[in-house]
Coordinates of C-alpha atoms and ligand atoms in Angstrom, one line a residue:
M7 CA 168.1 182.5 146.6
S8 CA 166.4 179.3 147.8
K9 CA 163.4 178.1 145.8
T10 CA 160.2 176.8 147.2
I11 CA 160.5 173.0 147.5
R12 CA 157.9 171.1 145.4
R13 CA 155.8 169.0 147.7
A14 CA 154.5 166.3 145.4
W15 CA 151.3 164.8 146.8
L16 CA 151.7 166.7 150.0
P17 CA 150.9 170.3 149.0
F18 CA 149.0 170.8 152.3
L19 CA 152.2 170.3 154.2
N20 CA 153.5 173.7 153.2
V21 CA 156.0 174.3 156.0
D22 CA 159.4 172.5 155.8
V23 CA 160.1 169.9 158.5
P24 CA 162.7 171.6 160.8
R25 CA 166.0 170.1 161.7
D26 CA 165.3 169.6 165.3
C27 CA 162.6 167.1 164.5
D28 CA 165.0 164.2 164.9
T29 CA 162.8 161.3 165.8
P30 CA 159.7 159.9 164.0
E31 CA 157.6 160.9 167.0
K32 CA 158.8 164.5 166.8
V33 CA 158.2 164.6 163.0
A34 CA 154.7 163.1 163.5
A35 CA 153.9 165.8 166.1
F36 CA 155.2 168.6 163.9
E37 CA 153.4 167.3 160.8
L38 CA 150.1 167.0 162.6
K39 CA 150.4 170.6 163.9
A40 CA 151.4 172.0 160.5
G41 CA 149.0 169.9 158.5
C42 CA 146.0 170.6 160.8
A43 CA 146.8 174.3 160.7
A44 CA 146.7 174.2 156.9
L45 CA 143.6 172.1 156.8
K46 CA 141.9 174.0 159.6
L47 CA 141.3 171.0 161.7
P48 CA 141.8 170.2 165.4
V49 CA 145.0 168.4 166.1
P50 CA 144.5 164.7 167.0
A51 CA 146.4 163.2 170.0
L52 CA 149.4 161.1 169.4
K53 CA 150.2 158.1 171.6
L54 CA 153.4 156.0 171.4
D55 CA 152.9 152.3 171.8
P56 CA 156.3 150.6 171.0
A57 CA 154.6 147.2 170.8
L58 CA 152.9 148.3 167.5
G59 CA 156.3 148.7 165.7
E60 CA 155.5 150.1 162.3
G61 CA 151.8 149.6 162.8
Y62 CA 149.3 152.2 164.0
A63 CA 145.6 152.5 164.9
I64 CA 143.4 155.6 164.7
S65 CA 140.4 155.9 166.9
G66 CA 138.6 158.3 169.1
G67 CA 140.5 161.3 167.7
A68 CA 143.8 159.7 168.7
I69 CA 146.6 158.1 166.7
T70 CA 148.5 155.3 168.4
G71 CA 151.5 153.7 166.9
G72 CA 154.9 152.2 167.4
D73 CA 158.1 154.1 166.9
T74 CA 157.6 154.7 163.2
G75 CA 154.0 153.6 163.4
V76 CA 153.1 157.0 164.9
L77 CA 154.6 158.7 161.9
Y78 CA 152.8 156.5 159.4
G79 CA 149.6 157.0 161.4
A80 CA 150.0 160.8 161.4
Y81 CA 150.5 160.8 157.6
A82 CA 147.6 158.5 157.0
W83 CA 145.4 160.7 159.1
L84 CA 146.5 163.9 157.4
M85 CA 146.3 162.5 153.9
A86 CA 142.9 161.1 154.5
A87 CA 141.8 164.5 155.9
A88 CA 143.3 166.3 152.9
A89 CA 141.5 164.0 150.6
G90 CA 138.2 164.6 152.4
E91 CA 138.1 161.1 153.7
R92 CA 138.4 159.3 157.1
A93 CA 141.5 157.3 157.9
P94 CA 140.6 153.6 158.5
E95 CA 140.1 152.8 162.2
S96 CA 141.4 149.3 162.3
L97 CA 145.0 148.5 163.1
Q98 CA 147.2 149.1 160.0
K99 CA 150.4 147.2 159.4
P100 CA 152.6 147.0 156.4
Y101 CA 152.5 143.8 154.4
W102 CA 156.3 143.6 153.9
P103 CA 158.8 144.6 156.6
L104 CA 161.3 145.9 154.0
R105 CA 160.0 148.4 151.5
M106 CA 163.1 149.5 149.6
I107 CA 164.0 152.2 147.1
N108 CA 167.2 151.3 145.1
C109 CA 168.8 154.4 143.7
W110 CA 171.2 154.0 140.8
D111 CA 173.0 157.2 141.6
N112 CA 176.7 157.5 140.8
A113 CA 179.2 159.5 142.8
D114 CA 179.8 161.8 139.9
G115 CA 176.2 163.0 140.2
S116 CA 174.9 161.1 137.2
I117 CA 172.1 158.5 137.5
E118 CA 172.1 155.3 135.5
R119 CA 168.7 155.2 133.8
G120 CA 167.7 158.4 135.6
Y121 CA 165.1 160.6 134.0
A122 CA 164.6 163.4 136.5
G123 CA 168.0 165.2 136.5
R124 CA 171.1 164.5 138.5
S125 CA 171.6 162.8 141.8
L126 CA 169.9 164.4 144.9
W127 CA 173.0 163.6 147.0
F128 CA 176.1 163.0 144.9
E129 CA 178.1 165.5 142.8
G130 CA 181.7 165.6 141.7
G131 CA 182.7 162.3 143.4
D132 CA 181.3 163.2 146.8
F133 CA 178.2 163.8 148.8
C134 CA 176.6 167.1 148.1
Y135 CA 172.9 167.9 148.8
D136 CA 170.3 170.4 149.8
E137 CA 169.2 169.3 153.3
G138 CA 165.8 170.9 152.9
R139 CA 165.1 168.9 149.8
L140 CA 166.2 165.7 151.4
R141 CA 164.0 166.3 154.4
Q142 CA 161.1 166.8 151.9
L143 CA 162.1 163.5 150.3
G144 CA 162.2 161.8 153.7
R145 CA 158.7 163.1 154.3
M146 CA 157.5 161.8 150.9
L147 CA 158.9 158.4 151.6
A148 CA 157.6 158.2 155.1
S149 CA 154.1 159.4 154.0
V150 CA 153.8 156.2 152.0
G151 CA 155.6 154.0 154.4
L152 CA 158.9 153.3 152.5
N153 CA 161.7 152.4 154.9
V154 CA 165.0 151.6 153.2
L155 CA 166.9 153.7 150.7
C156 CA 169.9 152.3 148.9
V157 CA 172.0 155.4 148.0
N158 CA 174.2 154.2 145.1
N159 CA 174.1 152.4 141.8
V160 CA 174.3 148.6 141.8
N161 CA 176.9 149.1 139.1
V162 CA 179.3 150.4 141.7
K163 CA 182.0 152.9 140.5
A164 CA 183.8 155.5 142.5
E165 CA 181.3 155.4 145.3
A166 CA 182.7 152.1 146.3
E167 CA 184.7 154.1 148.7
L168 CA 181.5 154.9 150.7
L169 CA 182.4 152.1 153.0
I170 CA 185.9 153.4 153.7
E171 CA 186.6 155.4 156.9
D172 CA 187.0 158.8 155.2
Y173 CA 183.5 158.7 153.9
L174 CA 181.7 157.2 156.8
P175 CA 181.0 160.4 158.6
K176 CA 179.3 161.7 155.5
L177 CA 177.2 158.6 155.1
A178 CA 176.4 158.9 158.8
K179 CA 175.2 162.5 158.2
L180 CA 173.0 161.4 155.4
A181 CA 171.6 158.6 157.6
D182 CA 170.8 161.3 160.3
L183 CA 168.8 163.2 157.8
F184 CA 166.6 160.3 156.8
R185 CA 166.3 158.6 160.3
P186 CA 163.6 160.8 161.7
F187 CA 161.4 159.7 158.7
G188 CA 161.9 156.0 159.5
V189 CA 164.1 155.5 156.5
R190 CA 167.3 153.4 156.9
L191 CA 170.2 153.5 154.4
M192 CA 171.8 150.8 152.4
T193 CA 174.7 150.8 150.0
S194 CA 175.5 148.8 146.9
I195 CA 178.9 147.2 147.2
D196 CA 181.5 146.0 144.7
F197 CA 182.3 142.4 145.2
S198 CA 185.9 142.8 144.1
R199 CA 186.6 145.7 146.4
P200 CA 189.1 143.9 148.6
L201 CA 191.5 143.8 145.6
A202 CA 191.7 147.6 145.6
H203 CA 192.7 147.5 149.3
G204 CA 195.7 145.2 149.1
V205 CA 193.9 141.9 149.7
G206 CA 195.2 139.8 146.9
T207 CA 191.9 138.2 146.0
A208 CA 188.1 138.6 146.4
D209 CA 187.5 134.9 146.7
P210 CA 184.6 134.6 149.2
L211 CA 186.2 131.5 150.8
D212 CA 189.5 133.3 151.5
P213 CA 189.9 134.2 155.2
G214 CA 191.6 137.5 154.4
V215 CA 188.6 138.5 152.2
Q216 CA 186.2 137.5 154.9
R217 CA 188.1 139.5 157.5
W218 CA 188.2 142.6 155.2
W219 CA 184.5 142.6 154.8
R220 CA 183.9 142.0 158.5
E221 CA 186.0 144.9 159.3
R222 CA 184.2 147.1 156.7
A223 CA 180.9 146.1 158.2
D224 CA 182.1 146.7 161.7
A225 CA 183.2 150.2 160.7
I226 CA 180.0 151.1 158.9
W227 CA 177.7 150.0 161.7
R228 CA 179.9 151.9 164.2
A229 CA 179.2 155.0 162.1
V230 CA 175.5 154.2 161.3
P231 CA 174.2 151.8 163.9
D232 CA 170.8 151.3 162.2
F233 CA 172.3 150.8 158.7
A234 CA 170.1 148.4 156.8
G235 CA 172.6 146.3 154.8
F236 CA 174.4 145.8 151.5
L237 CA 173.0 145.3 148.0
V238 CA 175.0 143.3 145.4
K239 CA 175.0 142.9 141.7
A240 CA 177.5 140.1 141.0
D241 CA 178.6 138.3 137.9
S242 CA 176.1 140.3 135.9
E243 CA 176.8 142.6 132.9
H244 CA 180.5 142.4 133.5
R245 CA 180.3 143.0 137.2
P246 CA 182.7 141.0 139.4
G247 CA 181.4 138.1 141.4
P248 CA 182.1 134.7 142.9
F249 CA 182.2 132.9 139.5
T250 CA 185.7 134.3 139.0
Y251 CA 186.8 132.1 141.8
G252 CA 184.8 129.1 140.9
R253 CA 182.4 129.8 143.8
T254 CA 178.6 129.7 143.8
H255 CA 176.4 132.7 144.4
A256 CA 175.3 131.2 147.7
E257 CA 179.0 131.1 148.8
G258 CA 179.5 134.7 147.7
A259 CA 176.3 136.0 149.3
N260 CA 176.8 134.1 152.6
M261 CA 180.3 135.4 153.0
L262 CA 178.9 139.0 152.9
A263 CA 175.8 138.0 155.0
R264 CA 178.1 136.8 157.8
A265 CA 179.9 140.1 157.8
V266 CA 176.7 142.0 158.3
A267 CA 174.8 139.5 160.5
P268 CA 176.3 140.5 163.8
H269 CA 174.9 144.0 163.2
G270 CA 171.4 142.8 162.2
G271 CA 172.1 143.8 158.6
V272 CA 170.6 142.1 155.5
L273 CA 172.5 141.1 152.4
V274 CA 170.4 141.7 149.4
W275 CA 171.7 139.7 146.4
R276 CA 170.3 140.4 143.0
A277 CA 169.3 137.5 140.9
F278 CA 170.0 139.2 137.6
V279 CA 172.5 136.8 135.9
Y280 CA 172.5 135.9 132.3
N281 CA 174.9 135.7 129.3
C282 CA 175.3 139.3 128.1
M283 CA 177.7 138.2 125.4
Q284 CA 175.4 135.8 123.6
D285 CA 175.8 135.0 119.9
W286 CA 172.4 135.7 118.3
R287 CA 173.0 132.6 116.1
D288 CA 172.8 130.5 119.2
A289 CA 169.0 129.7 119.6
A290 CA 169.6 127.1 122.3
T291 CA 170.5 129.8 124.9
D292 CA 167.5 131.8 126.1
R293 CA 168.0 134.7 128.4
P294 CA 164.7 134.3 130.3
K295 CA 165.9 130.9 131.5
A296 CA 169.1 132.1 133.1
A297 CA 168.0 133.3 136.5
F298 CA 166.1 130.1 137.3
D299 CA 168.9 127.9 136.0
T300 CA 171.4 129.8 138.2
Y301 CA 169.5 130.1 141.4
A302 CA 166.9 127.4 141.7
P303 CA 169.6 124.7 142.4
L304 CA 170.8 126.9 145.2
D305 CA 167.5 127.0 147.1
G306 CA 168.1 126.3 150.8
Q307 CA 171.8 127.2 150.7
F308 CA 171.5 130.9 151.5
D309 CA 171.9 132.2 155.1
D310 CA 168.8 133.6 156.8
N311 CA 169.8 137.2 156.4
V312 CA 170.3 136.9 152.7
I313 CA 167.5 138.2 150.5
L314 CA 167.5 137.2 146.9
Q315 CA 166.1 140.1 144.9
V316 CA 164.5 138.9 141.7
K317 CA 163.3 141.2 138.9
Y318 CA 159.5 140.8 138.3
G319 CA 160.0 139.3 134.9
P320 CA 162.6 136.9 133.5
Y321 CA 164.0 139.5 131.1
D322 CA 164.5 143.0 132.3
F323 CA 161.7 145.4 133.3
Q324 CA 159.9 145.1 130.0
V325 CA 156.4 146.5 129.5
R326 CA 154.9 143.0 129.6
E327 CA 156.6 139.9 130.8
P328 CA 155.3 136.9 132.6
I329 CA 156.2 136.9 136.3
S330 CA 159.6 135.4 136.9
P331 CA 159.6 131.6 137.5
T332 CA 162.5 132.0 139.9
L333 CA 160.0 133.5 142.3
Y334 CA 158.2 130.2 142.5
A335 CA 161.3 128.0 142.6
M336 CA 162.9 128.9 145.9
K337 CA 160.6 128.1 148.8
R338 CA 163.6 127.9 151.3
T339 CA 165.1 131.2 150.3
R340 CA 164.0 134.7 151.4
L341 CA 162.9 136.5 148.3
A342 CA 162.3 140.1 147.3
M343 CA 160.6 141.2 144.1
E344 CA 162.4 144.0 142.2
L345 CA 160.3 146.7 140.4
Q346 CA 161.5 149.7 138.4
L347 CA 160.0 153.1 139.0
A348 CA 162.6 154.6 136.7
Q349 CA 160.8 154.2 133.4
E350 CA 163.7 152.7 131.5
Y351 CA 161.6 150.7 129.1
T352 CA 158.3 152.2 130.0
G353 CA 158.5 155.7 128.6
Q354 CA 161.4 157.4 130.5
Q355 CA 159.2 159.7 132.5
I356 CA 158.1 161.3 129.2
D357 CA 155.4 158.9 128.2
L358 CA 152.7 158.1 130.8
F359 CA 153.0 154.8 132.5
A360 CA 151.3 154.3 135.9
M361 CA 152.5 151.1 137.3
N362 CA 150.1 150.0 140.0
P363 CA 147.8 148.1 137.6
M364 CA 150.8 146.1 136.5
W365 CA 152.0 145.4 140.0
R366 CA 148.5 144.3 141.0
E367 CA 148.7 141.6 138.4
F368 CA 151.8 140.3 140.1
T369 CA 149.9 140.0 143.3
E370 CA 147.3 137.9 141.4
D371 CA 150.1 135.7 140.0
L372 CA 152.3 135.3 143.0
P373 CA 151.0 135.0 146.6
P374 CA 152.7 137.9 148.3
E375 CA 153.5 135.7 151.2
A376 CA 156.1 134.1 149.0
L377 CA 158.1 137.3 149.4
C378 CA 159.7 138.9 152.4
A379 CA 160.4 142.3 150.8
V380 CA 159.8 144.5 147.8
A381 CA 162.3 146.8 146.1
A382 CA 162.0 149.3 143.3
V383 CA 164.6 151.2 141.3
S384 CA 164.1 154.9 142.0
N385 CA 162.6 157.4 139.6
L386 CA 164.0 160.3 141.6
G387 CA 166.4 163.1 140.7
R388 CA 167.2 166.7 141.2
D389 CA 164.5 168.1 139.0
D390 CA 162.3 170.5 140.9
N391 CA 159.4 168.1 141.0
F392 CA 161.7 165.1 141.9
T393 CA 160.4 162.8 139.2
G394 CA 160.8 164.7 135.8
H395 CA 157.2 164.2 134.7
P396 CA 155.0 165.5 137.5
F397 CA 152.7 162.4 137.0
A398 CA 155.6 160.1 137.5
A399 CA 155.3 160.9 141.2
A400 CA 152.2 158.7 141.1
N401 CA 154.6 155.7 140.7
L402 CA 156.7 156.7 143.8
Y403 CA 153.5 157.2 145.8
G404 CA 152.0 154.1 144.2
F405 CA 155.0 152.0 145.1
G406 CA 154.7 152.9 148.8
R407 CA 151.1 152.0 148.7
Y408 CA 151.7 148.7 147.0
A409 CA 154.6 147.9 149.4
W410 CA 152.3 148.5 152.3
D411 CA 149.3 146.7 150.8
P412 CA 149.8 144.7 147.6
F413 CA 146.1 144.0 147.5
A414 CA 145.1 147.6 147.4
S415 CA 143.0 148.6 144.4
P416 CA 145.2 150.4 141.8
E417 CA 142.3 152.6 140.9
A418 CA 141.9 153.8 144.5
V419 CA 145.7 154.3 144.8
L420 CA 145.9 156.4 141.6
R421 CA 142.8 158.4 142.4
G422 CA 144.2 159.0 145.9
W423 CA 147.4 160.4 144.4
A424 CA 145.5 162.6 141.9
R425 CA 143.2 164.0 144.6
L426 CA 146.0 164.8 147.1
S427 CA 148.2 166.3 144.4
Y428 CA 145.7 168.4 142.5
H429 CA 142.3 168.6 144.2
L430 CA 140.6 168.8 140.8
P431 CA 136.8 169.0 140.3
A432 CA 135.3 165.5 140.4
A433 CA 135.0 165.0 136.6
Q434 CA 138.6 166.1 136.0
E435 CA 139.9 163.9 138.8
S436 CA 138.2 161.0 137.1
T437 CA 139.7 162.0 133.8
L438 CA 143.2 162.0 135.3
T439 CA 142.6 158.7 137.1
D440 CA 141.4 157.1 133.9
M441 CA 144.4 158.4 132.0
L442 CA 146.7 156.8 134.6
M443 CA 144.8 153.6 134.7
N444 CA 144.9 153.2 130.9
S445 CA 148.4 154.5 130.4
R446 CA 150.1 151.1 130.5
A447 CA 147.6 149.6 128.0
V448 CA 148.2 152.5 125.6
Y449 CA 152.0 152.3 125.9
E450 CA 151.9 148.6 125.6
K451 CA 150.0 148.7 122.3
Y452 CA 152.4 150.9 120.5
T453 CA 155.6 149.4 122.0
A454 CA 155.1 145.8 122.9
S455 CA 152.0 144.3 121.4
L456 CA 151.3 140.6 122.0
G457 CA 154.3 140.4 124.4
L458 CA 156.8 141.4 121.7
C459 CA 159.5 143.2 123.7
W460 CA 163.0 144.6 122.9
M461 CA 162.0 146.4 119.7
V462 CA 163.4 149.5 121.5
R463 CA 166.4 151.6 120.5
P464 CA 169.6 150.0 122.0
E465 CA 171.4 151.9 124.7
T466 CA 168.8 154.7 125.2
H467 CA 165.8 152.3 125.4
Y468 CA 163.5 155.0 124.1
G469 CA 161.8 154.9 120.7
P470 CA 161.4 152.1 118.2
S471 CA 164.1 150.0 116.6
P472 CA 162.6 146.6 115.6
S473 CA 166.0 145.1 114.7
G474 CA 168.1 147.1 117.1
Y475 CA 168.7 144.2 119.5
E476 CA 168.2 141.5 117.0
F477 CA 171.8 140.7 116.1
D478 CA 173.3 141.9 119.3
V479 CA 174.8 140.1 122.3
W480 CA 172.1 140.7 124.9
G481 CA 169.9 137.7 124.4
T482 CA 167.0 139.8 123.3
Y483 CA 165.6 138.4 120.1
H484 CA 162.1 138.3 118.5
R485 CA 163.4 136.4 115.4
A486 CA 160.8 138.0 113.0
S487 CA 161.0 136.4 109.5
R488 CA 158.9 136.6 106.4
D489 CA 156.3 134.2 107.8
A490 CA 156.4 134.2 111.6
V491 CA 157.6 136.0 114.7
G492 CA 158.2 135.2 118.4
I493 CA 160.1 132.5 120.3
D494 CA 158.8 129.0 121.0
R495 CA 159.2 128.7 124.7
T496 CA 156.8 125.8 125.1
A497 CA 157.6 122.3 126.5
S498 CA 158.2 121.2 122.9
G499 CA 160.1 124.3 122.1
N500 CA 163.0 125.5 124.2
G501 CA 161.3 124.4 127.4
Y502 CA 161.3 127.7 129.3
V503 CA 157.6 127.1 130.3
L504 CA 158.7 124.1 132.3
Q505 CA 160.3 126.4 134.8
Y506 CA 156.8 127.3 136.0
P507 CA 154.6 125.4 138.4
E508 CA 152.2 123.0 136.6
D509 CA 149.1 125.2 136.6
M510 CA 151.0 128.1 135.1
R511 CA 152.5 125.9 132.4
A512 CA 149.1 125.0 131.2
R513 CA 148.2 128.7 131.1
Y514 CA 151.1 129.4 128.7
D515 CA 152.0 126.2 126.9
T516 CA 149.5 126.4 124.0
P517 CA 148.9 129.4 121.8
E518 CA 145.1 129.0 122.4
A519 CA 145.4 129.1 126.2
C520 CA 148.1 131.7 126.3
P521 CA 146.8 135.2 127.0
D522 CA 147.1 137.5 124.0
N523 CA 149.4 139.9 125.7
L524 CA 152.0 137.2 126.1
K525 CA 151.4 135.2 122.9
L526 CA 154.6 136.1 121.2
F527 CA 156.6 135.8 124.4
F528 CA 155.7 132.1 124.6
H529 CA 155.0 131.2 121.0
R530 CA 156.4 131.5 117.5
L531 CA 153.4 132.1 115.3
R532 CA 152.7 132.7 111.7
Y533 CA 151.4 136.1 110.6
D534 CA 148.2 134.4 109.4
Y535 CA 147.6 132.7 112.7
V536 CA 144.0 133.4 113.6
M537 CA 143.4 134.9 117.1
A538 CA 140.4 134.1 119.3
D539 CA 138.7 137.2 118.1
G540 CA 139.0 136.2 114.5
R541 CA 141.7 138.6 113.5
T542 CA 145.0 137.4 112.0
L543 CA 148.2 138.0 114.0
I544 CA 149.5 140.5 111.6
Q545 CA 146.2 142.4 111.6
R546 CA 146.3 142.4 115.4
L547 CA 149.8 143.9 115.3
Y548 CA 148.7 146.6 112.9
D549 CA 145.6 147.3 114.9
D550 CA 147.4 147.6 118.2
H551 CA 149.9 150.0 116.8
F552 CA 147.2 152.2 115.3
E553 CA 145.1 152.0 118.5
G554 CA 148.1 152.6 120.8
C555 CA 149.0 155.8 118.9
A556 CA 145.3 156.9 118.9
G557 CA 145.2 156.3 122.6
A558 CA 148.2 158.6 123.2
E559 CA 146.5 161.3 121.1
A560 CA 143.3 160.9 123.1
M561 CA 145.3 161.2 126.3
G562 CA 146.7 164.5 124.9
E563 CA 143.2 165.8 124.4
A564 CA 142.1 164.6 127.9
L565 CA 145.1 166.4 129.4
K566 CA 144.0 169.7 127.9
T567 CA 140.8 169.5 129.9
L568 CA 142.5 169.4 133.2
D569 CA 143.0 172.6 135.3
L570 CA 146.3 171.7 136.7
P571 CA 148.4 174.2 138.6
E572 CA 151.6 175.5 137.0
P573 CA 154.3 174.4 136.4
D574 CA 152.8 170.9 136.4
K575 CA 150.4 171.8 133.6
S576 CA 153.2 173.0 131.2
E577 CA 155.5 170.2 132.2
A578 CA 152.8 167.5 131.6
A579 CA 151.8 169.2 128.3
E580 CA 155.4 169.4 127.0
R581 CA 155.9 165.7 127.8
M582 CA 152.6 164.7 126.3
E583 CA 153.7 166.3 123.0
R584 CA 156.8 164.2 123.1
Q585 CA 154.8 161.1 123.9
I586 CA 152.5 161.6 121.0
K587 CA 155.5 162.0 118.6
N588 CA 157.0 158.9 120.1
A589 CA 153.8 156.9 119.7
R590 CA 153.5 157.9 116.0
E591 CA 157.1 156.9 115.4
W592 CA 156.5 153.5 117.0
R593 CA 153.3 153.0 115.0
D594 CA 154.8 153.8 111.7
V595 CA 158.2 152.1 112.2
V596 CA 156.8 148.8 113.6
N597 CA 153.9 148.6 111.1
T598 CA 156.3 149.2 108.2
F599 CA 158.7 146.7 109.6
F600 CA 156.1 143.9 109.6
H601 CA 154.5 145.0 106.4
R602 CA 157.8 144.8 104.6
L603 CA 158.5 141.3 106.0
S604 CA 155.0 139.8 105.6
G605 CA 153.7 141.7 102.6
A606 CA 150.3 141.6 104.3
D607 CA 148.1 144.7 103.8
D608 CA 146.1 146.3 106.6
A609 CA 142.5 145.1 106.3
R610 CA 141.3 148.6 107.1
G611 CA 143.4 150.2 104.5
R612 CA 145.2 152.7 106.8
K613 CA 148.5 154.3 106.0
I614 CA 151.4 152.0 106.3
Y615 CA 154.6 153.4 104.8
E616 CA 156.5 151.4 102.2
Ligands
GCV702 C1 172.1 149.0 136.7 C2 169.4 146.9 132.8 C3 169.8 148.3 132.6 C4 171.1 148.6 133.3 C5 171.0 148.1 134.7 C6 170.7 146.7 134.7 C7 170.5 146.1 136.2 O1 170.2 146.1 132.0 O2 169.8 148.7 131.3 O3 171.4 150.0 133.2 O4 172.2 148.4 135.4 O5 169.4 146.5 134.1 O6 169.4 146.0 136.6 O7 171.5 145.8 136.8

């Protein structure tokens, strides 16, 4: 028996998109008819103007747009109508041409860092999916303007065979499903794959290797003419890459870029390289410096169809990191910023963590024109609601909105999501919007106060373990001692701050100038260091952990006041209980950890365990 498909923020589109809607224009026409019927509104006219591309304009009761622009315009019109608003009349165009979702789905159906169930399209080593659900997903992606979907994990395993003839018809079928929604497919590739196919090397300068990749690209674009390109994780966390052959990452990336260039494809190369076998005794090596050291010298050497995809921070999707200096260092390279909707370090779709406020800070720090694209690791899975926590859908929605307009107000985006999803009375809508807006601050206080990251349980990355990563190989140390904590990354310390442009160095280089939320990322400070507000560092650590936990408890109370529909209400409540338990654990473990080290008592006499 087929279940009703959950519709995320599009509950008013209560009829599935039929199979014969096989172009964006046909989908747009269908959606307008279905949506207007549900909303009891007259259907606006739809006009195709190919010159507008992905852009659209709404005026005089008509929607005019390019090939996918008509679809984006139709959704914008419908979503505005469903929210009781008017769609903007000026010409709308996306800020970045590539707005990509990277799925870390494995062919066996599991998802690396997935928190919403198994893969939506893989199972048992092969493609396997419910077409209706994927059409709904296509609709969700198109409704917020996302246009590229990378189907498999960057840690490529069995699904490496995706590019081999036997699998191509299946990949082509999947591409057919998403094409009407303006979503093009991409795959992650395994740099060493030629070795598995009788080519004796994967050296990027070897003509046999170059030929092998060219033939693979030719075959894939024959099967999927609008295929978007390849995504590559190389020489990172034990993945193969050009270093094995003494080649640079520019040489490796360009070889692949030249294979896909004749088809108009892009080669997305991830800048996530560091020593993942570090000795914790070695204080001279600092993981945040690694990407800049590897890539900045290569600026200008990448082909035009290479996009270097850089994680937003120099570590790895932490709750709070300064923006990556690599994003400032490569003016002659096409760059994408990589975000992570999957809440690996940000609550695992159990704890609330709405990301738009964080991303908006990146817009402040980095002029968005420095980038040509934006990508985010997916938070999707086979759970009925697609994202595990029903509110985690706000991050998928919010990512689309951010990718379309990085200047958009996070408050407006999150309120928009809340309104479309639930249509609550005004006061409740504000409660939910406030919960989302504050969720990062709350989570940050109990997990990563003052920029102290990596106190998380190794492997799972959920729950506290202050020393869990301290003596490990991953380059993730806070070096807390009896007297002090943090890493000195100033000019007179390990020099990391020198990787930034001069104005930013000044912002971070002294403990006084450095914002509190990054203090211990950039500085090593004594527990009795006095902060600008007069509190000592240790007191601030205690206060943040108490406040963060209290903030989670307050969100739990706020949640109870919302008249959410089922099953969202029960799902959100069940997760909130787990979040509160997690927050209490973080509060007590981290406070006790620092109390034992420092011997300092809490000035307010609250309970800290011995
Ligand atoms: C796909 C982190 C995650 C890994 C992930 C890696 C990456 O280290 O823990 O699971 O691997 O980032 O972004 O490549």
